[in-house]
Amino acid sequence: MVTLAAAPPDEDHPLGHHKAEYFSSGFEGVLILAAALAILWAAGHRLADPQPVEALGLGLLLSIVSSAINAGLAFAMLRKAREVRSMALEGDARHLFTDVWTSVGVVAGLVAVHLTGALWLDPAIAILMALNIAREGYALVRQSADGLMDRAVEPEVLDQIDRTLEGFRHGTIRFDHVVTRRAGQRRYVDMHMHMPADWSLRRAAALRTSVEQALMSAVPGLRASIQLLPMDVEAHAHDQKDLV
Ligand SMILES: [Zn+2]
């Protein structure tokens, strides 16, 4: 899905394939939820009918070592995911983290039972871990759904856009109908730029180019689309009221 998302626009998808990442992260979220349910189910049985815990020996040791490696990988992936704003990578990183939490739960359960002799501690810890994993899975599904539904850009990106427009806004220039959305790594903003009706089209277009360039350098990866309008004309008779 990361490869697909990076594919250039084509005839069928003229805006690109950036949203492909949300399928991947949403699916990982569902898998994580399924894992949480499986753990809850198994732990519920154990809680109702406590069993002596089995010492896992070499298996346990391997599990601890692989978890430590997974944790390192997950941290590295999460950092990269934030950097390149990749939902698919972030989903993968969170998936790895849930594996780590599962192993932590196994070890904590064994140690707790060993120290106290209370068999119910093992399934109780498993249930706590499962709830934590379920929370992660749910967050991932929700974020992916948000992305598919064109969620507005992050507040800090919106602030950046506002501050940039402020530099161009004065008596004769007005920006309104500012609408943003995100699609995978991309950020989009649409808006009106109102200007004096007697400006030449050349002058208006030149100003628009400056605004677009300022926006794109303020927010890397942003795509701005700006509609030019005279000061006293709105684009549609039934437009929603001005947002900015
Ligand atoms: Zn307007």
PDB file of C-alpha atoms and ligand atoms in Angstrom:
ATOM      1  CA  MET A   1       0.000   0.000   0.000  1.00  0.00           C
ATOM      2  CA  VAL A   2       2.933   2.362   0.649  1.00  0.00           C
ATOM      3  CA  THR A   3       4.154   1.622  -2.886  1.00  0.00           C
ATOM      4  CA  LEU A   4       0.682   2.102  -4.315  1.00  0.00           C
ATOM      5  CA  ALA A   5       0.218   5.385  -2.417  1.00  0.00           C
ATOM      6  CA  ALA A   6       3.467   6.694  -3.898  1.00  0.00           C
ATOM      7  CA  ALA A   7       2.398   5.877  -7.466  1.00  0.00           C
ATOM      8  CA  PRO A   8       2.036   8.984  -9.655  1.00  0.00           C
ATOM      9  CA  PRO A   9      -1.422  10.205 -10.706  1.00  0.00           C
ATOM     10  CA  ASP A  10      -2.885   8.402 -13.716  1.00  0.00           C
ATOM     11  CA  GLU A  11      -5.924   8.801 -15.930  1.00  0.00           C
ATOM     12  CA  ASP A  12      -8.235   7.002 -13.492  1.00  0.00           C
ATOM     13  CA  HIS A  13      -6.803   8.742 -10.385  1.00  0.00           C
ATOM     14  CA  PRO A  14      -5.829  12.246 -11.462  1.00  0.00           C
ATOM     15  CA  LEU A  15      -5.334  13.389  -7.833  1.00  0.00           C
ATOM     16  CA  GLY A  16      -2.935  10.527  -7.040  1.00  0.00           C
ATOM     17  CA  HIS A  17      -3.255   7.434  -4.844  1.00  0.00           C
ATOM     18  CA  HIS A  18      -2.374   8.886  -1.439  1.00  0.00           C
ATOM     19  CA  LYS A  19      -5.417   7.499   0.328  1.00  0.00           C
ATOM     20  CA  ALA A  20      -4.357   3.894  -0.365  1.00  0.00           C
ATOM     21  CA  GLU A  21      -2.464   4.052   2.936  1.00  0.00           C
ATOM     22  CA  TYR A  22      -5.690   4.289   4.908  1.00  0.00           C
ATOM     23  CA  PHE A  23      -6.804   0.840   3.725  1.00  0.00           C
ATOM     24  CA  SER A  24      -3.598  -0.647   5.046  1.00  0.00           C
ATOM     25  CA  SER A  25      -3.705   1.153   8.418  1.00  0.00           C
ATOM     26  CA  GLY A  26      -7.443   0.486   8.827  1.00  0.00           C
ATOM     27  CA  PHE A  27      -6.922  -3.209   8.154  1.00  0.00           C
ATOM     28  CA  GLU A  28      -4.085  -3.366  10.683  1.00  0.00           C
ATOM     29  CA  GLY A  29      -6.370  -1.685  13.185  1.00  0.00           C
ATOM     30  CA  VAL A  30      -8.992  -4.390  12.635  1.00  0.00           C
ATOM     31  CA  LEU A  31      -6.344  -7.115  13.035  1.00  0.00           C
ATOM     32  CA  ILE A  32      -5.197  -5.529  16.302  1.00  0.00           C
ATOM     33  CA  LEU A  33      -8.796  -5.448  17.562  1.00  0.00           C
ATOM     34  CA  ALA A  34      -9.183  -9.132  16.640  1.00  0.00           C
ATOM     35  CA  ALA A  35      -6.003  -9.986  18.575  1.00  0.00           C
ATOM     36  CA  ALA A  36      -7.335  -8.077  21.601  1.00  0.00           C
ATOM     37  CA  LEU A  37     -10.618 -10.004  21.452  1.00  0.00           C
ATOM     38  CA  ALA A  38      -8.764 -13.335  21.242  1.00  0.00           C
ATOM     39  CA  ILE A  39      -6.699 -12.451  24.320  1.00  0.00           C
ATOM     40  CA  LEU A  40      -9.825 -11.302  26.206  1.00  0.00           C
ATOM     41  CA  TRP A  41     -11.595 -14.553  25.338  1.00  0.00           C
ATOM     42  CA  ALA A  42      -8.679 -16.743  26.468  1.00  0.00           C
ATOM     43  CA  ALA A  43      -8.125 -14.664  29.625  1.00  0.00           C
ATOM     44  CA  GLY A  44     -11.831 -14.827  30.496  1.00  0.00           C
ATOM     45  CA  HIS A  45     -11.674 -18.633  30.448  1.00  0.00           C
ATOM     46  CA  ARG A  46      -8.555 -18.634  32.608  1.00  0.00           C
ATOM     47  CA  LEU A  47     -10.114 -16.241  35.072  1.00  0.00           C
ATOM     48  CA  ALA A  48     -13.188 -18.479  35.461  1.00  0.00           C
ATOM     49  CA  ASP A  49     -11.057 -21.590  35.765  1.00  0.00           C
ATOM     50  CA  PRO A  50      -7.504 -20.705  36.951  1.00  0.00           C
ATOM     51  CA  GLN A  51      -4.785 -23.013  35.620  1.00  0.00           C
ATOM     52  CA  PRO A  52      -1.212 -23.305  36.825  1.00  0.00           C
ATOM     53  CA  VAL A  53       1.013 -21.229  34.537  1.00  0.00           C
ATOM     54  CA  GLU A  54       3.530 -23.166  32.490  1.00  0.00           C
ATOM     55  CA  ALA A  55       7.156 -22.189  32.669  1.00  0.00           C
ATOM     56  CA  LEU A  56       8.048 -21.508  29.052  1.00  0.00           C
ATOM     57  CA  GLY A  57      11.829 -21.762  29.398  1.00  0.00           C
ATOM     58  CA  LEU A  58      13.668 -21.148  26.146  1.00  0.00           C
ATOM     59  CA  GLY A  59      10.450 -20.055  24.415  1.00  0.00           C
ATOM     60  CA  LEU A  60       9.986 -17.285  26.948  1.00  0.00           C
ATOM     61  CA  LEU A  61      13.584 -16.126  26.543  1.00  0.00           C
ATOM     62  CA  LEU A  62      13.239 -15.996  22.753  1.00  0.00           C
ATOM     63  CA  SER A  63       9.986 -14.110  23.136  1.00  0.00           C
ATOM     64  CA  ILE A  64      11.639 -11.480  25.343  1.00  0.00           C
ATOM     65  CA  VAL A  65      14.548 -11.053  22.928  1.00  0.00           C
ATOM     66  CA  SER A  66      12.283 -10.762  19.881  1.00  0.00           C
ATOM     67  CA  SER A  67      10.083  -8.261  21.729  1.00  0.00           C
ATOM     68  CA  ALA A  68      13.057  -6.061  22.487  1.00  0.00           C
ATOM     69  CA  ILE A  69      13.998  -6.114  18.796  1.00  0.00           C
ATOM     70  CA  ASN A  70      10.371  -5.408  17.832  1.00  0.00           C
ATOM     71  CA  ALA A  71      10.252  -2.470  20.224  1.00  0.00           C
ATOM     72  CA  GLY A  72      13.346  -0.934  18.636  1.00  0.00           C
ATOM     73  CA  LEU A  73      11.929  -1.439  15.153  1.00  0.00           C
ATOM     74  CA  ALA A  74       8.537  -0.033  16.155  1.00  0.00           C
ATOM     75  CA  PHE A  75      10.115   3.133  17.602  1.00  0.00           C
ATOM     76  CA  ALA A  76      12.146   3.651  14.428  1.00  0.00           C
ATOM     77  CA  MET A  77       9.076   3.092  12.225  1.00  0.00           C
ATOM     78  CA  LEU A  78       6.901   5.422  14.265  1.00  0.00           C
ATOM     79  CA  ARG A  79       9.505   8.184  14.045  1.00  0.00           C
ATOM     80  CA  LYS A  80       9.752   7.765  10.274  1.00  0.00           C
ATOM     81  CA  ALA A  81       5.955   7.551   9.935  1.00  0.00           C
ATOM     82  CA  ARG A  82       5.552  10.902  11.724  1.00  0.00           C
ATOM     83  CA  GLU A  83       8.300  12.417   9.602  1.00  0.00           C
ATOM     84  CA  VAL A  84       6.826  11.405   6.237  1.00  0.00           C
ATOM     85  CA  ARG A  85       3.218  11.418   7.520  1.00  0.00           C
ATOM     86  CA  SER A  86       2.590   7.822   6.466  1.00  0.00           C
ATOM     87  CA  MET A  87      -0.512   6.244   7.990  1.00  0.00           C
ATOM     88  CA  ALA A  88       0.459   2.817   6.627  1.00  0.00           C
ATOM     89  CA  LEU A  89       3.838   2.922   8.370  1.00  0.00           C
ATOM     90  CA  GLU A  90       2.251   4.217  11.561  1.00  0.00           C
ATOM     91  CA  GLY A  91      -0.244   1.344  11.482  1.00  0.00           C
ATOM     92  CA  ASP A  92       2.585  -1.128  11.083  1.00  0.00           C
ATOM     93  CA  ALA A  93       4.501   0.428  13.965  1.00  0.00           C
ATOM     94  CA  ARG A  94       1.470   0.281  16.267  1.00  0.00           C
ATOM     95  CA  HIS A  95       0.944  -3.345  15.281  1.00  0.00           C
ATOM     96  CA  LEU A  96       4.523  -4.126  16.350  1.00  0.00           C
ATOM     97  CA  PHE A  97       3.956  -2.287  19.639  1.00  0.00           C
ATOM     98  CA  THR A  98       0.954  -4.482  20.412  1.00  0.00           C
ATOM     99  CA  ASP A  99       3.205  -7.543  19.948  1.00  0.00           C
ATOM    100  CA  VAL A 100       5.596  -6.009  22.442  1.00  0.00           C
ATOM    101  CA  TRP A 101       2.795  -5.337  24.943  1.00  0.00           C
ATOM    102  CA  THR A 102       1.576  -8.922  24.572  1.00  0.00           C
ATOM    103  CA  SER A 103       5.024 -10.262  25.478  1.00  0.00           C
ATOM    104  CA  VAL A 104       5.324  -7.815  28.380  1.00  0.00           C
ATOM    105  CA  GLY A 105       1.982  -9.155  29.616  1.00  0.00           C
ATOM    106  CA  VAL A 106       3.175 -12.772  29.386  1.00  0.00           C
ATOM    107  CA  VAL A 107       6.322 -12.037  31.391  1.00  0.00           C
ATOM    108  CA  ALA A 108       4.493  -9.863  33.940  1.00  0.00           C
ATOM    109  CA  GLY A 109       1.875 -12.588  34.438  1.00  0.00           C
ATOM    110  CA  LEU A 110       4.499 -15.299  34.988  1.00  0.00           C
ATOM    111  CA  VAL A 111       6.475 -13.176  37.417  1.00  0.00           C
ATOM    112  CA  ALA A 112       3.373 -12.049  39.335  1.00  0.00           C
ATOM    113  CA  VAL A 113       2.109 -15.620  39.743  1.00  0.00           C
ATOM    114  CA  HIS A 114       5.576 -16.809  40.708  1.00  0.00           C
ATOM    115  CA  LEU A 115       5.922 -14.179  43.423  1.00  0.00           C
ATOM    116  CA  THR A 116       2.403 -14.304  44.882  1.00  0.00           C
ATOM    117  CA  GLY A 117       1.070 -17.718  43.938  1.00  0.00           C
ATOM    118  CA  ALA A 118      -2.243 -16.051  42.963  1.00  0.00           C
ATOM    119  CA  LEU A 119      -3.246 -17.750  39.706  1.00  0.00           C
ATOM    120  CA  TRP A 120      -5.861 -15.110  38.834  1.00  0.00           C
ATOM    121  CA  LEU A 121      -3.120 -12.492  38.363  1.00  0.00           C
ATOM    122  CA  ASP A 122      -2.046 -13.958  35.006  1.00  0.00           C
ATOM    123  CA  PRO A 123      -5.440 -13.610  33.257  1.00  0.00           C
ATOM    124  CA  ALA A 124      -6.076 -10.274  35.020  1.00  0.00           C
ATOM    125  CA  ILE A 125      -2.860  -8.844  33.546  1.00  0.00           C
ATOM    126  CA  ALA A 126      -3.789 -10.351  30.172  1.00  0.00           C
ATOM    127  CA  ILE A 127      -7.142  -8.529  30.284  1.00  0.00           C
ATOM    128  CA  LEU A 128      -5.445  -5.201  31.050  1.00  0.00           C
ATOM    129  CA  MET A 129      -3.041  -5.755  28.149  1.00  0.00           C
ATOM    130  CA  ALA A 130      -5.901  -6.729  25.833  1.00  0.00           C
ATOM    131  CA  LEU A 131      -7.829  -3.550  26.708  1.00  0.00           C
ATOM    132  CA  ASN A 132      -4.737  -1.479  25.986  1.00  0.00           C
ATOM    133  CA  ILE A 133      -4.258  -3.253  22.647  1.00  0.00           C
ATOM    134  CA  ALA A 134      -7.949  -2.777  21.791  1.00  0.00           C
ATOM    135  CA  ARG A 135      -7.562   0.952  22.464  1.00  0.00           C
ATOM    136  CA  GLU A 136      -4.650   1.074  19.987  1.00  0.00           C
ATOM    137  CA  GLY A 137      -6.614  -0.855  17.370  1.00  0.00           C
ATOM    138  CA  TYR A 138      -9.643   1.370  17.772  1.00  0.00           C
ATOM    139  CA  ALA A 139      -7.543   4.542  17.451  1.00  0.00           C
ATOM    140  CA  LEU A 140      -5.984   3.198  14.259  1.00  0.00           C
ATOM    141  CA  VAL A 141      -9.368   2.316  12.710  1.00  0.00           C
ATOM    142  CA  ARG A 142     -10.749   5.732  13.658  1.00  0.00           C
ATOM    143  CA  GLN A 143      -7.768   7.620  12.232  1.00  0.00           C
ATOM    144  CA  SER A 144      -8.037   5.645   8.997  1.00  0.00           C
ATOM    145  CA  ALA A 145     -11.766   6.337   8.706  1.00  0.00           C
ATOM    146  CA  ASP A 146     -11.082  10.032   9.376  1.00  0.00           C
ATOM    147  CA  GLY A 147      -8.601  10.053   6.533  1.00  0.00           C
ATOM    148  CA  LEU A 148     -11.048   8.452   4.120  1.00  0.00           C
ATOM    149  CA  MET A 149     -13.624  11.078   5.105  1.00  0.00           C
ATOM    150  CA  ASP A 150     -11.337  14.016   4.266  1.00  0.00           C
ATOM    151  CA  ARG A 151     -10.558  15.188   7.760  1.00  0.00           C
ATOM    152  CA  ALA A 152      -9.349  18.806   8.008  1.00  0.00           C
ATOM    153  CA  VAL A 153      -5.597  19.363   8.348  1.00  0.00           C
ATOM    154  CA  GLU A 154      -3.906  19.364  11.765  1.00  0.00           C
ATOM    155  CA  PRO A 155      -4.550  22.522  13.850  1.00  0.00           C
ATOM    156  CA  GLU A 156      -0.878  23.520  13.643  1.00  0.00           C
ATOM    157  CA  VAL A 157      -0.998  23.287   9.830  1.00  0.00           C
ATOM    158  CA  LEU A 158      -4.169  25.409   9.819  1.00  0.00           C
ATOM    159  CA  ASP A 159      -2.405  27.984  12.031  1.00  0.00           C
ATOM    160  CA  GLN A 160       0.487  28.044   9.595  1.00  0.00           C
ATOM    161  CA  ILE A 161      -1.921  28.647   6.683  1.00  0.00           C
ATOM    162  CA  ASP A 162      -3.659  31.433   8.640  1.00  0.00           C
ATOM    163  CA  ARG A 163      -0.402  33.137   9.490  1.00  0.00           C
ATOM    164  CA  THR A 164       0.723  32.975   5.855  1.00  0.00           C
ATOM    165  CA  LEU A 165      -2.544  34.483   4.582  1.00  0.00           C
ATOM    166  CA  GLU A 166      -2.267  37.219   7.230  1.00  0.00           C
ATOM    167  CA  GLY A 167       0.814  38.470   5.391  1.00  0.00           C
ATOM    168  CA  PHE A 168      -1.247  39.127   2.248  1.00  0.00           C
ATOM    169  CA  ARG A 169      -4.448  40.295   3.886  1.00  0.00           C
ATOM    170  CA  HIS A 170      -5.044  44.036   3.914  1.00  0.00           C
ATOM    171  CA  GLY A 171      -7.667  46.577   2.900  1.00  0.00           C
ATOM    172  CA  THR A 172      -8.126  45.446  -0.686  1.00  0.00           C
ATOM    173  CA  ILE A 173      -7.541  41.689  -0.316  1.00  0.00           C
ATOM    174  CA  ARG A 174      -9.822  39.239   1.486  1.00  0.00           C
ATOM    175  CA  PHE A 175      -9.524  35.458   1.873  1.00  0.00           C
ATOM    176  CA  ASP A 176     -12.584  33.411   2.727  1.00  0.00           C
ATOM    177  CA  HIS A 177     -14.103  29.942   2.250  1.00  0.00           C
ATOM    178  CA  VAL A 178     -10.868  28.368   3.447  1.00  0.00           C
ATOM    179  CA  VAL A 179     -11.415  24.594   3.385  1.00  0.00           C
ATOM    180  CA  THR A 180      -8.695  22.038   4.131  1.00  0.00           C
ATOM    181  CA  ARG A 181      -8.387  18.288   3.867  1.00  0.00           C
ATOM    182  CA  ARG A 182      -5.706  15.636   4.164  1.00  0.00           C
ATOM    183  CA  ALA A 183      -5.131  12.636   1.930  1.00  0.00           C
ATOM    184  CA  GLY A 184      -2.310  10.357   3.074  1.00  0.00           C
ATOM    185  CA  GLN A 185       0.857  12.445   3.114  1.00  0.00           C
ATOM    186  CA  ARG A 186      -0.729  15.269   1.140  1.00  0.00           C
ATOM    187  CA  ARG A 187      -2.451  18.363   2.558  1.00  0.00           C
ATOM    188  CA  TYR A 188      -4.899  20.413   0.492  1.00  0.00           C
ATOM    189  CA  VAL A 189      -6.412  23.852   0.960  1.00  0.00           C
ATOM    190  CA  ASP A 190      -9.108  25.541  -1.145  1.00  0.00           C
ATOM    191  CA  MET A 191     -10.057  29.179  -0.725  1.00  0.00           C
ATOM    192  CA  HIS A 192     -11.379  32.347  -2.311  1.00  0.00           C
ATOM    193  CA  MET A 193      -9.197  35.388  -2.814  1.00  0.00           C
ATOM    194  CA  HIS A 194     -11.295  38.529  -3.183  1.00  0.00           C
ATOM    195  CA  MET A 195      -9.693  41.613  -4.711  1.00  0.00           C
ATOM    196  CA  PRO A 196     -10.680  44.970  -6.221  1.00  0.00           C
ATOM    197  CA  ALA A 197     -12.939  44.455  -9.242  1.00  0.00           C
ATOM    198  CA  ASP A 198     -10.859  46.761 -11.443  1.00  0.00           C
ATOM    199  CA  TRP A 199      -7.635  44.752 -11.118  1.00  0.00           C
ATOM    200  CA  SER A 200      -6.353  43.244 -14.348  1.00  0.00           C
ATOM    201  CA  LEU A 201      -6.403  39.471 -14.578  1.00  0.00           C
ATOM    202  CA  ARG A 202      -2.626  39.548 -14.957  1.00  0.00           C
ATOM    203  CA  ARG A 203      -2.179  41.390 -11.658  1.00  0.00           C
ATOM    204  CA  ALA A 204      -4.633  39.080  -9.874  1.00  0.00           C
ATOM    205  CA  ALA A 205      -2.934  35.951 -11.206  1.00  0.00           C
ATOM    206  CA  ALA A 206       0.483  37.239 -10.156  1.00  0.00           C
ATOM    207  CA  LEU A 207      -0.714  37.796  -6.600  1.00  0.00           C
ATOM    208  CA  ARG A 208      -2.285  34.346  -6.545  1.00  0.00           C
ATOM    209  CA  THR A 209       1.048  32.804  -7.566  1.00  0.00           C
ATOM    210  CA  SER A 210       2.779  34.611  -4.687  1.00  0.00           C
ATOM    211  CA  VAL A 211       0.157  33.409  -2.194  1.00  0.00           C
ATOM    212  CA  GLU A 212       0.420  29.832  -3.477  1.00  0.00           C
ATOM    213  CA  GLN A 213       4.193  29.862  -3.247  1.00  0.00           C
ATOM    214  CA  ALA A 214       4.116  31.313   0.266  1.00  0.00           C
ATOM    215  CA  LEU A 215       1.630  28.639   1.372  1.00  0.00           C
ATOM    216  CA  MET A 216       3.635  25.809  -0.157  1.00  0.00           C
ATOM    217  CA  SER A 217       6.880  26.927   1.445  1.00  0.00           C
ATOM    218  CA  ALA A 218       5.149  27.415   4.822  1.00  0.00           C
ATOM    219  CA  VAL A 219       3.616  23.918   4.715  1.00  0.00           C
ATOM    220  CA  PRO A 220       5.724  21.390   2.774  1.00  0.00           C
ATOM    221  CA  GLY A 221       3.606  19.137   0.581  1.00  0.00           C
ATOM    222  CA  LEU A 222       0.582  21.463   0.691  1.00  0.00           C
ATOM    223  CA  ARG A 223      -1.472  21.838  -2.491  1.00  0.00           C
ATOM    224  CA  ALA A 224      -3.327  25.151  -2.625  1.00  0.00           C
ATOM    225  CA  SER A 225      -6.135  25.973  -4.991  1.00  0.00           C
ATOM    226  CA  ILE A 226      -7.273  29.597  -4.946  1.00  0.00           C
ATOM    227  CA  GLN A 227     -10.323  30.970  -6.684  1.00  0.00           C
ATOM    228  CA  LEU A 228     -10.078  34.617  -7.832  1.00  0.00           C
ATOM    229  CA  LEU A 229     -13.129  36.823  -7.193  1.00  0.00           C
ATOM    230  CA  PRO A 230     -13.937  40.547  -7.090  1.00  0.00           C
ATOM    231  CA  MET A 231     -14.338  41.979  -3.582  1.00  0.00           C
ATOM    232  CA  ASP A 232     -18.142  42.252  -3.692  1.00  0.00           C
ATOM    233  CA  VAL A 233     -18.975  39.004  -5.529  1.00  0.00           C
ATOM    234  CA  GLU A 234     -19.391  35.543  -3.970  1.00  0.00           C
ATOM    235  CA  ALA A 235     -18.917  32.377  -6.002  1.00  0.00           C
ATOM    236  CA  HIS A 236     -22.348  30.859  -5.349  1.00  0.00           C
ATOM    237  CA  ALA A 237     -25.702  32.258  -4.355  1.00  0.00           C
ATOM    238  CA  HIS A 238     -26.139  29.644  -1.623  1.00  0.00           C
ATOM    239  CA  ASP A 239     -22.632  29.519  -0.228  1.00  0.00           C
ATOM    240  CA  GLN A 240     -22.212  28.711   3.432  1.00  0.00           C
ATOM    241  CA  LYS A 241     -21.214  31.797   5.372  1.00  0.00           C
ATOM    242  CA  ASP A 242     -17.617  32.870   5.175  1.00  0.00           C
ATOM    243  CA  LEU A 243     -15.314  30.817   7.360  1.00  0.00           C
ATOM    244  CA  VAL A 244     -12.437  33.253   7.610  1.00  0.00           C
TER     245      VAL A 244
HETATM  246 ZN    ZN B   1     -15.701  34.182  -0.968  1.00  0.00          ZN
END
